[in-house]
Short mmCIF file of C-alpha atoms and ligand atoms in Angstrom, two decimals:
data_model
loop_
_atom_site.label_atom_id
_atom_site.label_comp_id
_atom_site.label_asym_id
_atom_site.label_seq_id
_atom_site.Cartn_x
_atom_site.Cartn_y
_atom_site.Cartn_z
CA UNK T 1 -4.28 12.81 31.77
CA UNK T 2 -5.18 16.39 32.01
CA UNK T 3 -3.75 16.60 35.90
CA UNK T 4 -0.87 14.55 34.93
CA UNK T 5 -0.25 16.95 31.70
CA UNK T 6 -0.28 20.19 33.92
CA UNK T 7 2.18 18.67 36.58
CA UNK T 8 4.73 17.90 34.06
CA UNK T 9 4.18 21.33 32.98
CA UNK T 10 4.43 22.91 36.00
CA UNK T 11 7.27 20.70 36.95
CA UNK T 12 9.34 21.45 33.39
CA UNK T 13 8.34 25.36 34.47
CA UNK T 14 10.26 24.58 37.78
CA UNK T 15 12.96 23.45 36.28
CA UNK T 16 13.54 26.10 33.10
CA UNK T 17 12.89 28.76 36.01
CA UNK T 18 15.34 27.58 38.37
CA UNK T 19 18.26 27.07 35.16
CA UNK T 20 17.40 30.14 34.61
CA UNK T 21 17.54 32.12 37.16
CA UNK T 22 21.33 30.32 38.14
CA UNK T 23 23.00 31.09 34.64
CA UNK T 24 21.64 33.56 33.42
CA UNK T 25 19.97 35.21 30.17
CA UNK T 26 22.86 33.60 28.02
CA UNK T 27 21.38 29.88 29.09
CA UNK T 28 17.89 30.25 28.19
CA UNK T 29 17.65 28.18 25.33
CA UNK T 30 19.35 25.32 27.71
CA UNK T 31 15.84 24.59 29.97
CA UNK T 32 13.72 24.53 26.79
CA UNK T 33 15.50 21.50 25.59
CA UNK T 34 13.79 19.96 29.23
CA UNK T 35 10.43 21.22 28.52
CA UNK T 36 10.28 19.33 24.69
CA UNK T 37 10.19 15.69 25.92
CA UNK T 38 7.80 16.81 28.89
CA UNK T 39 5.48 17.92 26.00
CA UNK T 40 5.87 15.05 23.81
CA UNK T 41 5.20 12.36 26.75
CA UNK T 42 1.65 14.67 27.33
CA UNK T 43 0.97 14.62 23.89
CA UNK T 44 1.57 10.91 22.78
CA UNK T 45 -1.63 8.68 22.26
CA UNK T 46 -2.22 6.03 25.06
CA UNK T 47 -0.30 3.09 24.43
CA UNK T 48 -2.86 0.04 23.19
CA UNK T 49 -2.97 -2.32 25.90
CA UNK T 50 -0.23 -5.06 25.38
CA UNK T 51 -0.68 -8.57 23.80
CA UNK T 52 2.37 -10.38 25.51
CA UNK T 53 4.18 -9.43 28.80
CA UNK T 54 7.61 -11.39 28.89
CA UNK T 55 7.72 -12.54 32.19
CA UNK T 56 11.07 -14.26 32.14
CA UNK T 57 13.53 -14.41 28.93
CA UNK T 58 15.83 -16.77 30.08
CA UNK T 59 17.69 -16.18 26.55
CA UNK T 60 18.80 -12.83 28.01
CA UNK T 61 18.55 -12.69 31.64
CA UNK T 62 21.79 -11.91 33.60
CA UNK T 63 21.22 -14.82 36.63
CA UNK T 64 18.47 -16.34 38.24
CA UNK T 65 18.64 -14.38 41.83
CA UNK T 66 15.06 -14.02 41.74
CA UNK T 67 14.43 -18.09 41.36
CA UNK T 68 14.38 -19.93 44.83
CA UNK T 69 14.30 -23.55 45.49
CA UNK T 70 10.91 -25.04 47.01
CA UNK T 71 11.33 -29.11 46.80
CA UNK T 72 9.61 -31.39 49.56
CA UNK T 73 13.53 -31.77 50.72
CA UNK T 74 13.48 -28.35 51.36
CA UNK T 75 9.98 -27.64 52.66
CA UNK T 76 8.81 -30.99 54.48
CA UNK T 77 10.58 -33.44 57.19
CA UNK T 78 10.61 -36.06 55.22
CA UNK T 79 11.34 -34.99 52.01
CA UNK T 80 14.06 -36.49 50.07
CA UNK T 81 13.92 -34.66 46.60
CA UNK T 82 15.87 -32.10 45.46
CA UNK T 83 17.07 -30.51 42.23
CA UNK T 84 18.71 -26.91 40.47
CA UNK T 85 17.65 -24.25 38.31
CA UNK T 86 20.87 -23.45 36.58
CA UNK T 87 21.74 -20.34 33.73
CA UNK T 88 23.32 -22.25 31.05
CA UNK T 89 25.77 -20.15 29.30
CA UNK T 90 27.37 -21.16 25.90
CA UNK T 91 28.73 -19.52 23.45
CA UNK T 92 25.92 -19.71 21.18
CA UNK T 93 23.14 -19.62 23.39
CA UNK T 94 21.69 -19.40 27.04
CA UNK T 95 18.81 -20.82 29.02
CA UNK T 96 17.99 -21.93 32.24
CA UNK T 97 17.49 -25.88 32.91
CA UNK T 98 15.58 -26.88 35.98
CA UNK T 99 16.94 -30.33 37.18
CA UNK T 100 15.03 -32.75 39.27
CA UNK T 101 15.67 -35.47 41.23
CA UNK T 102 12.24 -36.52 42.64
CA UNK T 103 12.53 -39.42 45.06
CA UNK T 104 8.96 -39.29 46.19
CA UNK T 105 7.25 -41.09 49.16
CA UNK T 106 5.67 -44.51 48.80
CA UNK T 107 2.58 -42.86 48.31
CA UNK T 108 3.89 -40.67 45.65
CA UNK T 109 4.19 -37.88 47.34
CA UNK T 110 6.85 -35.10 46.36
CA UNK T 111 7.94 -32.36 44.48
CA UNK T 112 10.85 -30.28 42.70
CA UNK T 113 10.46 -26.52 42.24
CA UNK T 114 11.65 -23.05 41.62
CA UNK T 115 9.61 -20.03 42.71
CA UNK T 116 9.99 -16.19 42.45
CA UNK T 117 8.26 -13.95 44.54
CA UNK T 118 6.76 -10.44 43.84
CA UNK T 119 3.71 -8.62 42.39
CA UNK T 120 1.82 -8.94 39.01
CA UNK T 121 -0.89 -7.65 37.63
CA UNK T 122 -2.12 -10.14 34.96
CA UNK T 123 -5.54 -9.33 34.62
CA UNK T 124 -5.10 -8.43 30.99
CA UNK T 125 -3.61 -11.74 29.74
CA UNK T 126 -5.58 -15.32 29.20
CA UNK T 127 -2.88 -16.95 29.35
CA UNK T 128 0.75 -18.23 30.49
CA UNK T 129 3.47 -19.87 28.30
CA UNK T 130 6.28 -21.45 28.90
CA UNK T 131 8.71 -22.19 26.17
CA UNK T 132 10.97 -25.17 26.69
CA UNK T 133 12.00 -28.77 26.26
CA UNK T 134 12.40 -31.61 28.40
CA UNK T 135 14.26 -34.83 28.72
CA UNK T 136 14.50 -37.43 30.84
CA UNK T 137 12.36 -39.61 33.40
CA UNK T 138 9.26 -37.41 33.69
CA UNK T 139 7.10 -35.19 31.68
CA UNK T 140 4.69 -33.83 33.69
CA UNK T 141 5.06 -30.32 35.46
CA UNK T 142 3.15 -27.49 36.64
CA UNK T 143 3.31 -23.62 36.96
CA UNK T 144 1.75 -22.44 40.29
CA UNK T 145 1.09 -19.40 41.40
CA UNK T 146 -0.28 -17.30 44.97
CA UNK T 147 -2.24 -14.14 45.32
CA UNK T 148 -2.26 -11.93 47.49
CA UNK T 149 -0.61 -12.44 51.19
CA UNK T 150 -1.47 -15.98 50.43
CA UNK T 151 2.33 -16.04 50.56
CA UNK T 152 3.11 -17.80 54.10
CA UNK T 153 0.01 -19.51 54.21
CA UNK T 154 -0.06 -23.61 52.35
CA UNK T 155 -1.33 -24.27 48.79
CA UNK T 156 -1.40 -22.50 45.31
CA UNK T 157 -2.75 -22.36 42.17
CA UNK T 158 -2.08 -24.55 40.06
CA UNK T 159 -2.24 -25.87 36.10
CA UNK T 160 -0.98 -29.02 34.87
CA UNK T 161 0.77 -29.87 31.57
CA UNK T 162 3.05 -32.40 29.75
CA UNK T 163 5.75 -31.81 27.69
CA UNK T 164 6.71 -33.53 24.67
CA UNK T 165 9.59 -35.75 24.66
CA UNK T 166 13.18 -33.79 23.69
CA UNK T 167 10.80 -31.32 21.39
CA UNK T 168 11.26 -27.23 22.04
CA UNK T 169 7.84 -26.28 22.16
CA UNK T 170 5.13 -23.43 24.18
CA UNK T 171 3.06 -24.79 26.56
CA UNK T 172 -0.08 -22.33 27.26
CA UNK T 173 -1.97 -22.47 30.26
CA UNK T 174 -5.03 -20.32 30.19
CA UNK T 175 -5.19 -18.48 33.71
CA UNK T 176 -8.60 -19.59 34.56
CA UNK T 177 -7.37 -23.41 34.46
CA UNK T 178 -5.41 -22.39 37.59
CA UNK T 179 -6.95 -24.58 40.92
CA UNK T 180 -6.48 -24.38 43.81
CA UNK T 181 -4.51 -27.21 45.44
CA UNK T 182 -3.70 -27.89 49.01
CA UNK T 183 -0.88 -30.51 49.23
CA UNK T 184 -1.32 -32.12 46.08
CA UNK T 185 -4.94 -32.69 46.69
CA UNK T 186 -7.24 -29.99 44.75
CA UNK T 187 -9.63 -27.81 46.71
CA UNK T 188 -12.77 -26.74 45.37
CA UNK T 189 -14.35 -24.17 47.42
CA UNK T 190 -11.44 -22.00 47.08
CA UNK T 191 -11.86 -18.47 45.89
CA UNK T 192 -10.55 -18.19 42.45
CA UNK T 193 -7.52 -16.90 41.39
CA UNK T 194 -6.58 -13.23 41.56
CA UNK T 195 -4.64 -12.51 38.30
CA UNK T 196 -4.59 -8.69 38.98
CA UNK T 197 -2.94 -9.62 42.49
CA UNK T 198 -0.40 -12.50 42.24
CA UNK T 199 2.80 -12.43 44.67
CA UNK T 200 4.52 -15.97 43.24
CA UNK T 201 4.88 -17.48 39.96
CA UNK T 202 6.46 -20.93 40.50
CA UNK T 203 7.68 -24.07 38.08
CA UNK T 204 7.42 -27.46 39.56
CA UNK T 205 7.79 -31.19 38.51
CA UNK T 206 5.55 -33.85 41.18
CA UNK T 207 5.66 -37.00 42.17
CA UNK T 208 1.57 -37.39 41.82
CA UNK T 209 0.06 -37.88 44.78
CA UNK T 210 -3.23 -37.47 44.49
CA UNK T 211 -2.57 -38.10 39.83
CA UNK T 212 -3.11 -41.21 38.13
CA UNK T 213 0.42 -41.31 36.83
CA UNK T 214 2.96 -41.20 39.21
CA UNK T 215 6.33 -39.72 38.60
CA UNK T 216 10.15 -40.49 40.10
CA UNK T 217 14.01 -39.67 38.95
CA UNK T 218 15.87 -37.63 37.24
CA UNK T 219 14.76 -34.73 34.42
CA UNK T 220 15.51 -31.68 32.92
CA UNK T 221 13.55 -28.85 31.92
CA UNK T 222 15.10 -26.27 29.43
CA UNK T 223 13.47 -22.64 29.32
CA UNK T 224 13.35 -20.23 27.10
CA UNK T 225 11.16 -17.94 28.49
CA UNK T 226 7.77 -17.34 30.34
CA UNK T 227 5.37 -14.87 29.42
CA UNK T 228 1.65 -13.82 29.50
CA UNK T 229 -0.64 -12.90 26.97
CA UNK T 230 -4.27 -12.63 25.53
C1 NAG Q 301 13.83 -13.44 24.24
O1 NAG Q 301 15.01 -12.84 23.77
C2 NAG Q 301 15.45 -13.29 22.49
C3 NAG Q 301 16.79 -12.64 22.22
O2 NAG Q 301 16.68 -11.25 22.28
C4 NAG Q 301 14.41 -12.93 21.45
O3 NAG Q 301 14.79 -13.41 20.19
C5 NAG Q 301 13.08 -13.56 21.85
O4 NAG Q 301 12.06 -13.17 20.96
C6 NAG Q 301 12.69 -13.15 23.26
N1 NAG Q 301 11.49 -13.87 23.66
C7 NAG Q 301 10.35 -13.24 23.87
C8 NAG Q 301 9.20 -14.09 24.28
O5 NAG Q 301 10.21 -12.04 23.76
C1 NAG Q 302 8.72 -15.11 49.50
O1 NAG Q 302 7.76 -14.48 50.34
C2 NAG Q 302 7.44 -15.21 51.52
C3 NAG Q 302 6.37 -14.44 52.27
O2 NAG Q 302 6.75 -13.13 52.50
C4 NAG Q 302 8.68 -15.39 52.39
O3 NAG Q 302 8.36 -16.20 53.51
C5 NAG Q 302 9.75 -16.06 51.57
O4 NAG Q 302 10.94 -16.12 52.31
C6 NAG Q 302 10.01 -15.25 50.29
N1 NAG Q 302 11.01 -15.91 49.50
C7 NAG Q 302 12.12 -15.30 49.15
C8 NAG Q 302 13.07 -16.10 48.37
O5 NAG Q 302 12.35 -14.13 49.43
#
């Protein structure tokens, strides 16, 4: 704080010196207008850590560039499921849906997701929440998420949940129910989750492999936002 304080001062001397010295004595007030919020940002109290970190508000976002498609169509041989995550726009309201069409292999296996890459540091929060509503076939979903350069490499972390049927409502996943799954099939000796590290957050609905309730069709998933907090 103290370094920080005398950089900004040195740096808002810089700049009042510099105004100065190009226009003259009849601009001096001009630079000390820079130096005032300089001072203020050194003076103000650290901010209290935060209680909620929005990580997503679907409600307001502009598009979903960020979102890519990871379904076993799109990341095995074999796969045959697909789906969208789509802005809906109205003129009332706005979310994003994620559709699904999971058309799973005889054994169950498959998967329709959405994943963003990119780095968070959630090693304040206890928790993730996802506000939204689903209809359809299927209930179940998960949130994953990688750490680290896990990125290329297979697996994630992984919580379960079930929604209610047609009913808005916040799902919270405490971090530290996040596995580690390889395929569908959970892997115990894996290091545990890095929450001050993680590189993708991802939404996904499964066909239930290696569950006791297997899932196939069509759903929807409506979000209103994702965030973290304590
Ligand atoms: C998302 O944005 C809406 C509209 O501004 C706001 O009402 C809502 O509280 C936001 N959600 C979160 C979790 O901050
Ligand atoms: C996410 O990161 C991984 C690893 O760098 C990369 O292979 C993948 O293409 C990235 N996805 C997108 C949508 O950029």
């Amino acid at each position: 704080m103290r370094r920080a304080a005398w950089v900004l001062a040195a740096t808002a001397g810089v700049v009042a010196g510099a105004a100065a010295s190009q226009s003259g004595p009849a601009h001096v007030m001009y630079p000390l207008l820079h130096v005032h919020p300089a001072t203020l940002r050194v003076q103000a109290a650290p901010a209290p850590p935060a209680t909620e970190r929005v990580l997503w508000n679907f409600t307001t976002v502009a598009d979903l560039s960020d979102w890519t498609e990871s379904s076993d169509g799109t990341e095995r041989e074999v796969g045959m499921s697909t789906g969208a995550f789509h802005l809906q726009k109205t003129a009332r309201f706005q979310r994003a849906v994620l559709f699904s069409l999971l058309n799973p292999q005889p054994n169950g296996a498959g998967f329709v997701g959405y994943y963003a890459n990119g780095t968070w540091d959630l090693s304040q929060f206890k928790q993730i929440n996802v506000r939204a509503r689903a209809q359809g076939q299927n209930y179940r979903y998960k949130v994953y998420l990688k750490h680290h350069d896990q990125l290329d490499q297979g697996g994630s972390y992984e919580s379960f949940f079930e929604m209610p049927q047609d009913s808005l409502t916040t799902v919270s996943l405490p971090l530290d129910s996040f596995a580690f799954y390889y395929r569908g099939r959970r892997v115990d000796d894996a290091p545990p989750l890095d929450t001050a590290a993680i590189t993708r957050i991802g939404l996904q609905i499964y066909g239930g492999v290696y569950q006791p309730e297997k899932q196939s069709g069509v759903s929807s998933l409506e979000v209103d936002w994702i965030t973290a907090s304590q």
